[in-house]
Short mmCIF file of C-alpha atoms and ligand atoms in Angstrom, two decimals:
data_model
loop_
_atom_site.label_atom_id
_atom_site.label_comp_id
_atom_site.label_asym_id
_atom_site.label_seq_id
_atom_site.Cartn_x
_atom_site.Cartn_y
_atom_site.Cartn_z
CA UNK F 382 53.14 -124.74 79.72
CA UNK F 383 54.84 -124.59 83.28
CA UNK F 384 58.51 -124.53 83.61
CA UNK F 385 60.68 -124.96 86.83
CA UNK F 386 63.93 -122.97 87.07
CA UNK F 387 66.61 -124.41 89.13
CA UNK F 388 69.77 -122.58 90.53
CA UNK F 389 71.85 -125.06 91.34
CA UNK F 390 74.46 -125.55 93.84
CA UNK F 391 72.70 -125.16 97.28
CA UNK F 392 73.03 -128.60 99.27
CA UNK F 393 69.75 -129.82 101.31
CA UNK F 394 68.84 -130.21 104.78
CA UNK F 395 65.35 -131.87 106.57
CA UNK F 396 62.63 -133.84 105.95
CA UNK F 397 61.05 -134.75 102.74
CA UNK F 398 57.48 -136.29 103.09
CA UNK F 399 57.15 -139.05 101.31
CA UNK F 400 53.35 -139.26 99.42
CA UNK F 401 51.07 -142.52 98.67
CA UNK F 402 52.05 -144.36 95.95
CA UNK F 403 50.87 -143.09 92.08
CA UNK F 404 51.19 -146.88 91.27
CA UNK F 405 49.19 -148.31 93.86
CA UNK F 406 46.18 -146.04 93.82
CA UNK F 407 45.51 -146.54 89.96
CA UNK F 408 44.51 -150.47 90.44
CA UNK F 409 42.55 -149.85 93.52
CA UNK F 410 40.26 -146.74 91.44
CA UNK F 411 39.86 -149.66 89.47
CA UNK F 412 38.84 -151.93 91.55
CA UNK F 413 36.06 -149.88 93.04
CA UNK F 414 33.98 -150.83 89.53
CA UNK F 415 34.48 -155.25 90.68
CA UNK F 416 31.60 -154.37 93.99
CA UNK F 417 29.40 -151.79 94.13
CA UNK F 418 29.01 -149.08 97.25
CA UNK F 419 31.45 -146.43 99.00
CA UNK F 420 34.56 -146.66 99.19
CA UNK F 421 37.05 -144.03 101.48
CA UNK F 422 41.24 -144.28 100.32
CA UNK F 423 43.50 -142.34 102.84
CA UNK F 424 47.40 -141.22 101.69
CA UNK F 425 46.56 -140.73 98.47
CA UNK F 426 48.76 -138.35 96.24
CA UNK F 427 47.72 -135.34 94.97
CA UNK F 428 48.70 -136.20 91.38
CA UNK F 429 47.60 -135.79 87.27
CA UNK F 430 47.39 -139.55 86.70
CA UNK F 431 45.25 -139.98 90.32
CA UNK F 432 43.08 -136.96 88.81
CA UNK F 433 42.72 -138.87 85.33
CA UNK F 434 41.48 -142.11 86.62
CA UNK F 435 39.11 -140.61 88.95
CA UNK F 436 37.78 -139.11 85.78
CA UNK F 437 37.51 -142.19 83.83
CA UNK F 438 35.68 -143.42 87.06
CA UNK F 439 33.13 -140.41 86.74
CA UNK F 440 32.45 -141.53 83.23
CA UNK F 441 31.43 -145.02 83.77
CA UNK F 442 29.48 -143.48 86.53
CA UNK F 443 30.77 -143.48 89.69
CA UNK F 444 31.11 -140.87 92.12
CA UNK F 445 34.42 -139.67 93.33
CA UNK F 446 35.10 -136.82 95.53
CA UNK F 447 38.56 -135.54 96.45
CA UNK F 448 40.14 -133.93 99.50
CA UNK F 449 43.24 -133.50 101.10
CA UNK F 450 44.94 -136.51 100.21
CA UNK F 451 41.73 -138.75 100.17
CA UNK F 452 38.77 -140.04 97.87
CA UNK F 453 35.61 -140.85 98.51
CA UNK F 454 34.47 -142.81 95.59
CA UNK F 455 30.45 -144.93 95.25
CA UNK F 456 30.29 -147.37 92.48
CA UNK F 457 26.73 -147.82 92.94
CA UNK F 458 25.89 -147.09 89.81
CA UNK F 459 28.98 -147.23 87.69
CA UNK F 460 27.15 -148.78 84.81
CA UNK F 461 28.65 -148.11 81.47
CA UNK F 462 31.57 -149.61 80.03
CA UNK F 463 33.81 -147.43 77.30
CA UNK F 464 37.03 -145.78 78.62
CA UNK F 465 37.25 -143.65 75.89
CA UNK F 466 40.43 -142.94 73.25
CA UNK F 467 41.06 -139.02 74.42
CA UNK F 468 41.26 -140.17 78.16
CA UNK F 469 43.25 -143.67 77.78
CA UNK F 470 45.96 -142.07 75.84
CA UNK F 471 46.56 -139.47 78.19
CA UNK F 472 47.44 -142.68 80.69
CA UNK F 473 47.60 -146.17 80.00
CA UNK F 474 47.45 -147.36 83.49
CA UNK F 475 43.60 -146.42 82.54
CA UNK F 476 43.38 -150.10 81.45
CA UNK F 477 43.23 -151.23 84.48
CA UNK F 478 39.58 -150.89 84.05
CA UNK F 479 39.20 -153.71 81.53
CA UNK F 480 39.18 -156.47 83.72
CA UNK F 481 36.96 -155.14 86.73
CA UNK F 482 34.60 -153.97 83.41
CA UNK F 483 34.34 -157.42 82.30
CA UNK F 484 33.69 -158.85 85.80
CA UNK F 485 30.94 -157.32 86.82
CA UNK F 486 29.59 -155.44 83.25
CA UNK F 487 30.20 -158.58 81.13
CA UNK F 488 31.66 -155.94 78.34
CA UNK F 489 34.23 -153.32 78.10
CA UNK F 490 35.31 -151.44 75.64
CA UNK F 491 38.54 -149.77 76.84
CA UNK F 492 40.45 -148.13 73.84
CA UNK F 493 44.75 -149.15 73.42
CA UNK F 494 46.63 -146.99 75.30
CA UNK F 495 48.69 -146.04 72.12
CA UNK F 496 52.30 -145.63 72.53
CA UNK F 497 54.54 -142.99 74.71
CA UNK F 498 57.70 -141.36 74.41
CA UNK F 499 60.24 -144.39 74.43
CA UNK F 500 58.37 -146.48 72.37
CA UNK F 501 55.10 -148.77 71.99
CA UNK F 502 53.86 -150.20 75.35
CA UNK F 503 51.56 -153.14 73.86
CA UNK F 504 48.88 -154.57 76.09
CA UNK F 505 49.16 -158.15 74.37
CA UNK F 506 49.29 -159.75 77.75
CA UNK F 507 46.16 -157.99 79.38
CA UNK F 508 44.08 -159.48 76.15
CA UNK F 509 45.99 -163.10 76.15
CA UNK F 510 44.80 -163.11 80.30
CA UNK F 511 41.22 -161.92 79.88
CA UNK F 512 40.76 -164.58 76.79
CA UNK F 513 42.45 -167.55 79.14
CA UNK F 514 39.63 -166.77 81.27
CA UNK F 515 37.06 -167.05 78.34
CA UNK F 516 36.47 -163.50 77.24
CA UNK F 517 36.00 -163.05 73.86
CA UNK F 518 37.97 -159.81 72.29
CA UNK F 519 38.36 -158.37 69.67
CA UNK F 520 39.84 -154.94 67.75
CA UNK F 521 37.34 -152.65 66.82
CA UNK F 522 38.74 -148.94 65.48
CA UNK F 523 41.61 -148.92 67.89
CA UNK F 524 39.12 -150.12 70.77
CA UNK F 525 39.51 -153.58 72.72
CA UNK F 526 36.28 -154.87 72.99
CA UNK F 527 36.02 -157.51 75.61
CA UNK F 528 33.01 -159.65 76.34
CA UNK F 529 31.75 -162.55 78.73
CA UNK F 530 29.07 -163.60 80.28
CA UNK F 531 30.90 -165.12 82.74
CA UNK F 532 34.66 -165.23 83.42
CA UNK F 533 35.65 -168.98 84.46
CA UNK F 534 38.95 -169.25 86.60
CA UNK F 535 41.94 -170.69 84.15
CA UNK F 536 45.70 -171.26 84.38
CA UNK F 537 47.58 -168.58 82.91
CA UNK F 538 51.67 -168.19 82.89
CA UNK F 539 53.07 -164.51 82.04
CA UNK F 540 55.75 -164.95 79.68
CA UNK F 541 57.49 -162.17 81.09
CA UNK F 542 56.63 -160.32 84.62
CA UNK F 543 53.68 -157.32 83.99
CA UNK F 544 53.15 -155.17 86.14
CA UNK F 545 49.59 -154.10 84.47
CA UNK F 546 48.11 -157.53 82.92
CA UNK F 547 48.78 -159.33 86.78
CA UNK F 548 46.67 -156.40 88.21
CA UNK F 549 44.22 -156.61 85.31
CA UNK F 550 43.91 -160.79 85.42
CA UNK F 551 43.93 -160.63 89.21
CA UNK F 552 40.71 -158.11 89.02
CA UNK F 553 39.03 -160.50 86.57
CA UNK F 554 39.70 -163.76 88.28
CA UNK F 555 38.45 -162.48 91.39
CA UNK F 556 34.89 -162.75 90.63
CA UNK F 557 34.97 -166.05 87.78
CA UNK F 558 33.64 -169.06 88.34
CA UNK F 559 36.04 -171.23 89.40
CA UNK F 560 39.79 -171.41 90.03
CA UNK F 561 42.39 -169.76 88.28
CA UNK F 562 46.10 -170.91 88.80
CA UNK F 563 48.15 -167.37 87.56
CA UNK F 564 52.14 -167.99 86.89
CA UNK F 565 54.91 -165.81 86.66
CA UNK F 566 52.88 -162.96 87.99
CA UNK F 567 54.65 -159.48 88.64
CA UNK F 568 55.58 -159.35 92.27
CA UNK F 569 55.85 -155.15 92.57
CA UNK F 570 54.49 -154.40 96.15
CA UNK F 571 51.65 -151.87 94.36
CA UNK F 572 50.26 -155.68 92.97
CA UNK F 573 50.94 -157.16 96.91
CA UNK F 574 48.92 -154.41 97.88
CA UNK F 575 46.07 -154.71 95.61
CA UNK F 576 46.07 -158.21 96.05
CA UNK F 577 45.20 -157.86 99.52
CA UNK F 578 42.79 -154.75 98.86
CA UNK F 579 40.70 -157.36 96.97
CA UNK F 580 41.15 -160.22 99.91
CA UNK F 581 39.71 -157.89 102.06
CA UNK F 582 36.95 -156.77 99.58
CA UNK F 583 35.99 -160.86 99.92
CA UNK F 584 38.34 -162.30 97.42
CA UNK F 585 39.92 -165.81 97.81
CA UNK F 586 43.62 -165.02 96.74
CA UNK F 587 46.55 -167.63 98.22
CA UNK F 588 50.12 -166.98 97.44
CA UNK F 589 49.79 -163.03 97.78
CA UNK F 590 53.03 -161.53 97.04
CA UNK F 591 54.67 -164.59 95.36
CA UNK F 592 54.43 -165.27 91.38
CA UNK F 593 52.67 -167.94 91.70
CA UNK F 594 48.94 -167.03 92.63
CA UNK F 595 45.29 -169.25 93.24
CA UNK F 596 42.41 -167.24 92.70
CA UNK F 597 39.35 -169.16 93.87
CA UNK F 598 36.51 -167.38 92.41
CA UNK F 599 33.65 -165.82 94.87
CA UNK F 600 29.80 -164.88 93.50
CA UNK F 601 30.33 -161.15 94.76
CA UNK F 602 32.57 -158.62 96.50
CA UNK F 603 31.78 -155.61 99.14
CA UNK F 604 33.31 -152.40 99.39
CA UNK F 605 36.25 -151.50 101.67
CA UNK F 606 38.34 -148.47 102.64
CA UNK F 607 42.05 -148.78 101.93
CA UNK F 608 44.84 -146.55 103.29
CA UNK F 609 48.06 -145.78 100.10
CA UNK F 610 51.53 -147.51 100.69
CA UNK F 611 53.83 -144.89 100.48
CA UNK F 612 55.82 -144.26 97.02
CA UNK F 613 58.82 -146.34 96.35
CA UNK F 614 59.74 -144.34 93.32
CA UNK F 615 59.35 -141.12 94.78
CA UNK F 616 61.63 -142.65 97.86
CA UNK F 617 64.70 -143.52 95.20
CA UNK F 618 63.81 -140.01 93.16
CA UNK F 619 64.75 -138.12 96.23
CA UNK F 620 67.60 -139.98 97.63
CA UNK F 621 68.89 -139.29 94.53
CA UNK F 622 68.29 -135.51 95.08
CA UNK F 623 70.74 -135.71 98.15
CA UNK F 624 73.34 -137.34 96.03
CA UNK F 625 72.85 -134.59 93.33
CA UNK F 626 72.64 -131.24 95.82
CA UNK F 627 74.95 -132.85 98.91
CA UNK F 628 73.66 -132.53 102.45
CA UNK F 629 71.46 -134.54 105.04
CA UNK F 630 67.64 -135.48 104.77
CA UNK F 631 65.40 -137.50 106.34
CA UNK F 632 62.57 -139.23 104.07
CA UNK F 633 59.39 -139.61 105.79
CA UNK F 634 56.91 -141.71 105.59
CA UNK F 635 58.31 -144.09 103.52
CA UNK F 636 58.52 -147.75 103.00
CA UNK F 637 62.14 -148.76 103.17
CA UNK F 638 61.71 -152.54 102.33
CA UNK F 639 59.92 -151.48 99.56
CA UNK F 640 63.16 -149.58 98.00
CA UNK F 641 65.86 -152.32 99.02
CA UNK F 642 67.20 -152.03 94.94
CA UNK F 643 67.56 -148.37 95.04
CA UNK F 644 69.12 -147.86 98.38
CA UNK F 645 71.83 -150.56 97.94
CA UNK F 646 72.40 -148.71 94.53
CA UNK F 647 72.76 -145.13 96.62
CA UNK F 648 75.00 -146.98 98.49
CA UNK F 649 77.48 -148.30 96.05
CA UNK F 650 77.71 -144.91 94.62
CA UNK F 651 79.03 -143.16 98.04
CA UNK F 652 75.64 -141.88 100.02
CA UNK F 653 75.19 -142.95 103.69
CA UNK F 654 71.54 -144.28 103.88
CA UNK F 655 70.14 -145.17 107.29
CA UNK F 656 66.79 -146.59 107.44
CA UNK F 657 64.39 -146.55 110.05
CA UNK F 658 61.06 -148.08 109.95
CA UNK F 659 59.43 -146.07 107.65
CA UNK F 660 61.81 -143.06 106.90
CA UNK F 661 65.66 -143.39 105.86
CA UNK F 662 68.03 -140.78 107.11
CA UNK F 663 70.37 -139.85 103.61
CA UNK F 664 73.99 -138.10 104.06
CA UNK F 665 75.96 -136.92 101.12
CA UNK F 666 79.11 -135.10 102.30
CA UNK F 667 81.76 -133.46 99.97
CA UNK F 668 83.58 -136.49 98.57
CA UNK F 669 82.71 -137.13 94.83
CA UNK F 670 80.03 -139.86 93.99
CA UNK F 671 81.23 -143.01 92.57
CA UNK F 672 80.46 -144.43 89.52
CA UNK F 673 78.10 -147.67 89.33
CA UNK F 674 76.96 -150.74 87.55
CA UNK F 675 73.00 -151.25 87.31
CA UNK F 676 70.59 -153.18 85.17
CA UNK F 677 66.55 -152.64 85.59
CA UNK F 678 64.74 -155.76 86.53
CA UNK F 679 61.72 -156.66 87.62
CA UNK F 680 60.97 -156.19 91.62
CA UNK F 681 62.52 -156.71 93.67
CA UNK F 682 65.47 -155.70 91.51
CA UNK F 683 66.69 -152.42 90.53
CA UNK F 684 63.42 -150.45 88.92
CA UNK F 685 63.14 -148.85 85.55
CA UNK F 686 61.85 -145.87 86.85
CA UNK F 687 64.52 -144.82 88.75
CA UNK F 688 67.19 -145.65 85.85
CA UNK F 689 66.89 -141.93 84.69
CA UNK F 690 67.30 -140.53 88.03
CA UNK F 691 70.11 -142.24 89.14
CA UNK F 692 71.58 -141.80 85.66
CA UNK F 693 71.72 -137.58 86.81
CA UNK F 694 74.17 -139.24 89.45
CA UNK F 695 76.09 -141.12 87.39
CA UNK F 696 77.08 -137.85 85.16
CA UNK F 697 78.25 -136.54 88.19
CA UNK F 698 80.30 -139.80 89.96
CA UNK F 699 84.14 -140.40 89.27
CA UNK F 700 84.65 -142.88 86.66
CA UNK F 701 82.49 -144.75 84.07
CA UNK F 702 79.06 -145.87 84.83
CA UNK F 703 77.09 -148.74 83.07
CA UNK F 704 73.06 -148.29 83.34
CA UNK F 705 71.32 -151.48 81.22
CA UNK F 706 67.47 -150.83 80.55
CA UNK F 707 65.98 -154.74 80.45
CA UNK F 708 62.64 -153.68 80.86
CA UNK F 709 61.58 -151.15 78.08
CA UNK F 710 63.45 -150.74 75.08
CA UNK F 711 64.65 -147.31 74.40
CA UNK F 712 63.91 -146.18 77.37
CA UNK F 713 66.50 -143.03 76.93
CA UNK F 714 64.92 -139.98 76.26
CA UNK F 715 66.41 -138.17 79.04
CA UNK F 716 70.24 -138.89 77.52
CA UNK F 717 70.34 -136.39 75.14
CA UNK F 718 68.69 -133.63 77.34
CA UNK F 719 71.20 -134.75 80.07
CA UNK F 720 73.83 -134.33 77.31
CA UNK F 721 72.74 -130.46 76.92
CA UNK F 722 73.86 -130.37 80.68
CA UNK F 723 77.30 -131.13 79.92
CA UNK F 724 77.11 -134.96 80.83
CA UNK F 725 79.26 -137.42 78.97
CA UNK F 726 76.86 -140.22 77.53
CA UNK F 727 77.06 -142.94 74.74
CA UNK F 728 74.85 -145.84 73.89
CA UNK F 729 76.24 -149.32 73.97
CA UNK F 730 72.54 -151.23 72.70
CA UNK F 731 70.66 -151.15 75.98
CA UNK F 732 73.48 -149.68 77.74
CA UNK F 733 73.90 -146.29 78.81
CA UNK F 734 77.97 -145.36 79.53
CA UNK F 735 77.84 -142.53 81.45
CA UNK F 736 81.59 -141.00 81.44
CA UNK F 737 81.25 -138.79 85.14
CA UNK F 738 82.15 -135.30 84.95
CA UNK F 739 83.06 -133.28 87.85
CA UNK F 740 80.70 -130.33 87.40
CA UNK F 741 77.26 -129.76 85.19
CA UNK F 742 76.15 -126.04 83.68
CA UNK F 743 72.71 -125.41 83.30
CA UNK F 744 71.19 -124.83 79.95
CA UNK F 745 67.59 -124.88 79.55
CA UNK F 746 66.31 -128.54 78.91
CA UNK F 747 62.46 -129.84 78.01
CA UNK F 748 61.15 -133.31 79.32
CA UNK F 749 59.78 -135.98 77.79
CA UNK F 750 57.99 -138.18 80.03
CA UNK F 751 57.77 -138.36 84.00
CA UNK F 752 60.72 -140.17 84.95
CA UNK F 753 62.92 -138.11 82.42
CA UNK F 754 61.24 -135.12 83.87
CA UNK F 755 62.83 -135.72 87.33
CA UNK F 756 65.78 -136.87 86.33
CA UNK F 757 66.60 -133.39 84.32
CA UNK F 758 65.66 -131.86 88.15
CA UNK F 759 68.14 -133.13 89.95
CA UNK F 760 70.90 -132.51 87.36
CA UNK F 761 69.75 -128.87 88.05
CA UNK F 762 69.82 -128.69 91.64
CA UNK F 763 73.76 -129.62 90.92
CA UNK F 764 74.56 -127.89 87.18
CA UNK F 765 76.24 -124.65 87.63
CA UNK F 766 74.07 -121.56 86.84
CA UNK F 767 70.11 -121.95 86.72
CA UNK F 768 68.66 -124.31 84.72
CA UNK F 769 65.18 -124.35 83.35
CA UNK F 770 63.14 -127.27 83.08
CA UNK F 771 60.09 -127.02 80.37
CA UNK F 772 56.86 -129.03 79.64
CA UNK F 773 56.68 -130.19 83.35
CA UNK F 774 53.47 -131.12 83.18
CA UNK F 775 54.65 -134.86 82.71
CA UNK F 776 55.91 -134.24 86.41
CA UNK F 777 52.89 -133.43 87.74
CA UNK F 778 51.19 -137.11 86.84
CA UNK F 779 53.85 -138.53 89.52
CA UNK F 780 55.28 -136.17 91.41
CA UNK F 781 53.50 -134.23 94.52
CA UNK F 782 54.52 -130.74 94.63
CA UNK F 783 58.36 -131.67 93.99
CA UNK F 784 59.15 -127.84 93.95
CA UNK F 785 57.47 -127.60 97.53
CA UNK F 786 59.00 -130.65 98.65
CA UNK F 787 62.53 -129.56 97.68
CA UNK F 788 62.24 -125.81 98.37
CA UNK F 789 61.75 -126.53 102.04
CA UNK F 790 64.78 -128.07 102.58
CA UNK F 791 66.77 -125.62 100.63
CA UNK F 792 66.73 -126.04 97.13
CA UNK F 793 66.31 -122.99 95.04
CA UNK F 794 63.62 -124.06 92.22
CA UNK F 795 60.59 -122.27 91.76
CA UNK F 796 57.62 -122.98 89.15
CA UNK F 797 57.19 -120.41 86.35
CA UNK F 798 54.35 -119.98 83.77
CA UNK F 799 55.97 -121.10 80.50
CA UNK F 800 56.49 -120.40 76.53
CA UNK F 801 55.17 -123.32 74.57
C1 EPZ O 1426 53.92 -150.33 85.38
O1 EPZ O 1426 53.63 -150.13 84.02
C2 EPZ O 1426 54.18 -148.94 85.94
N1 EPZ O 1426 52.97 -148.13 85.79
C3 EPZ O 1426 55.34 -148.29 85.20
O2 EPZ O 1426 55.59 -147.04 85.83
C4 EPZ O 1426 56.58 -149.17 85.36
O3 EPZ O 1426 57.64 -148.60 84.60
C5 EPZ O 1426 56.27 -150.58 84.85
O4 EPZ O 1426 55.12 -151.11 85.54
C6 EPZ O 1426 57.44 -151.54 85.06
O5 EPZ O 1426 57.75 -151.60 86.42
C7 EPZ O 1426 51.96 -148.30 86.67
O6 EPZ O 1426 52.04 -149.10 87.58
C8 EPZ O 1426 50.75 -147.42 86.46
P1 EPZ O 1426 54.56 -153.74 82.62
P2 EPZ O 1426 53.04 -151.36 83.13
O7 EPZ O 1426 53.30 -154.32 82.10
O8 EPZ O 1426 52.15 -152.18 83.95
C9 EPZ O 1426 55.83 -155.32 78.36
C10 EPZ O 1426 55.78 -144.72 85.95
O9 EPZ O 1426 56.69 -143.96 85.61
N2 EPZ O 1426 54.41 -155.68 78.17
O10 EPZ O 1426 55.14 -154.28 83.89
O11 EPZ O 1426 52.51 -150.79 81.87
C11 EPZ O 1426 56.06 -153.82 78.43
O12 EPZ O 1426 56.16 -153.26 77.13
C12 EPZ O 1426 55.35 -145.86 85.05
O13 EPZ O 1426 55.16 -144.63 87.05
C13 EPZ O 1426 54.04 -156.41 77.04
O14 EPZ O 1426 54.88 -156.74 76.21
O15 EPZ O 1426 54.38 -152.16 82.81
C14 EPZ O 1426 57.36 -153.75 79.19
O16 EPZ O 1426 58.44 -153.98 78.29
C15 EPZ O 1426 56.09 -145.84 83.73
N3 EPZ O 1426 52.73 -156.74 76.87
C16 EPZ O 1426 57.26 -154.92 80.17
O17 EPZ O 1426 56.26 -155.79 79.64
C17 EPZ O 1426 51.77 -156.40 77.78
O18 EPZ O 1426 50.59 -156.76 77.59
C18 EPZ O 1426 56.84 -154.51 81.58
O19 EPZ O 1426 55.66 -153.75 81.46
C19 EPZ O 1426 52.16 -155.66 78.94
C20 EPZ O 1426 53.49 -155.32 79.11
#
């Protein structure tokens, strides 16, 4: 497996191209299957997880072709309806497909995700949503088997914001009879933007953007092209990069509004951010990060996936940091491999308190799962010496060619074949 070794120390200067966002081209692969015909998506990343669900697509039976940052994809005759075990626990956003399934196949059999690396990710709310809407499911050797003849629009209230079972209700109320009255929905701008993805596929969708949605529902949907919002997550990753390595970036093509949370957070902890329309400029100059108080919420507060990012600042900042993880429990692997780095970490329940050192030294440290990936990559482009990184290939389901991206403004990491 691929490892990336790191000598840290060398501070970064110029642009950093921001790619389409992982978390908004997932839903829309998936929403190909609710009409059938071409569809063309521009800015997409060139990513694992964007490379697994266009897989999953070619086994139902559509066609998808990729090129440079865009997919061609015809649904015409995407006809089958298992999204089998070995591919859906590789990726659980591979769910997705269970509603559109439903909608226009009547059945799906879409197998549970299983559980990743902090901890079981149940998909109780994606089942409680299809059934409000009158499919029947049930369990069947680790498969959710969902049937209906036809979906009729429902209330529903999330008892707690999901990201996945809004996007997966939204693609099944689209095309039931009747209205459906959806509460408490997540408001993420990835679920925004598929929202209006399906409007403009012919969907009847009021309150787009808001957690309170009406879905009025329409006999049939037509295909349309769609262009990626840039990554919000790969926005906060790298601003975090400047506050690990020092110096003065600009982030391109981004989305500023879109990473509010995570700039205000750079902020507090001592980096100049400047945004523009859709790029921020990022300074970090030789004063000493400060320490910070965040807790994850749901958007538009401060996102999970950037908690073990900004936690490599933290180890870094002068005085005590607090990180709180509301969203997942146990969301920590990347403490102890931080910890390996020299960082000064204990666990207070759902509270990281990150005691912040004024130097790291590299040691060679293995991820667990994307977001712990990166974070252990930016604690090497500070920690003294050169540190290796191992089992990257979680970074490669979210991450575009992060050793190109950083390399070009003057970070020394380069991507090695790798022991087991
Ligand atoms: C999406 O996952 C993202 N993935 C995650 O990003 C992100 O961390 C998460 O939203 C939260 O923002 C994609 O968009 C592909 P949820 P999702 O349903 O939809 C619980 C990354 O690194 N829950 O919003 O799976 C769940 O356990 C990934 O890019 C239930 O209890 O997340 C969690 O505690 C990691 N039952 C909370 O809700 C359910 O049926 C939020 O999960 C569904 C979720």
């Amino acid at each position: 497996m691929d490892k990336l070794v790191i000598q840290g120390g060398y501070p970064l200067e110029g642009d950093i191209r921001i790619s389409g966002s992982k978390n908004a081209t997932l839903p829309l692969l998936a929403a190909t299957l609710l009409a059938p015909g071409s569809y063309r998506f521009t800015n997409v990343p060139s990513l694992r997880d964007v490379r697994t669900m266009s897989h999953l697509l070619r086994i139902l039976g559509a066609q998808v072709t990729a090129t440079d940052h865009e997919l061609l994809m015809d649904t015409t005759h995407a006809r089958y309806n298992e999204a089998p075990y070995e591919l859906v626990k590789t990726m659980r956003a591979s769910f997705y497909v269970l509603g559109p399934l439903v909608a226009r196949l009547k059945e799906a059999r879409v197998s549970l995700p299983g559980g990743c690396a902090w901890g079981p990710r149940p998909v109780d709310l994606h089942i409680k949503g299809m059934e409000a809407l009158g499919a029947k499911v049930d369990l069947d050797e680790g498969y959710v088997v969902a049937k209906a003849d036809k979906l009729k629009g429902a209330a529903f209230e999330f008892p707690i914001s999901s990201v996945g079972a809004t996007g997966n209700l939204l693609m099944a109320a689209v095309l039931a009879s009747g209205t459906s009255v959806l509460k408490n929905c997540a408001v993420e701008p990835e679920i925004t933007h598929l929202a209006k993805f399906l409007t403009r596929m012919g969907a009847d969708i009021e309150g787009i953007g808001t957690r309170d949605m009406v879905v009025r529902g329409v006999s049939e949907l037509h295909p349309v092209d769609a262009e990626m919002i840039p990554d919000r997550i790969e926005t906060g990753t790298y601003l975090c990069a400047v506050g690990m390595a020092g110096g003065s970036v600009r982030i391109t093509h981004c989305e500023p509004r879109h990473a509010v949370a995570s700039i205000e957070a750079a902020r507090r902890m001592g980096l100049e951010v400047a945004a523009g329309s859709d790029f921020l400029k990022v300074e970090k100059g030789k004063a000493r990060l400060q320490s910070v108080a965040v807790t994850t919420e749901p958007y538009p507060g401060f996102p999970t996936d950037l908690q073990a990012p900004f936690m490599a600042m933290a180890a870094l900042a002068d005085g005590t940091s607090r990180i709180t993880e509301t969203i997942y429990r146990d969301r920590f692997t990347h403490v102890a491999e931080l910890m390996r780095l020299g960082a000064r970490i204990s666990m207070d329940g759902e509270t990281a308190v990150i005691e912040g050192r004024p130097e790291l030294k590299a040691a060679p440290v293995m991820s667990t799962d994307l977001r712990a990936s990166v974070c252990l990559v930016l604690a090497g482009l500070a920690a003294q010496g050169t540190t290796e990184v191992k089992r990257i290939y979680h970074l490669d389901r979210g991450y575009e060619k992060i050793e190109e991206k950083l390399s070009k403004v003057g970070a020394r990491i380069t991507r090695e074949e790798g022991e087991l």
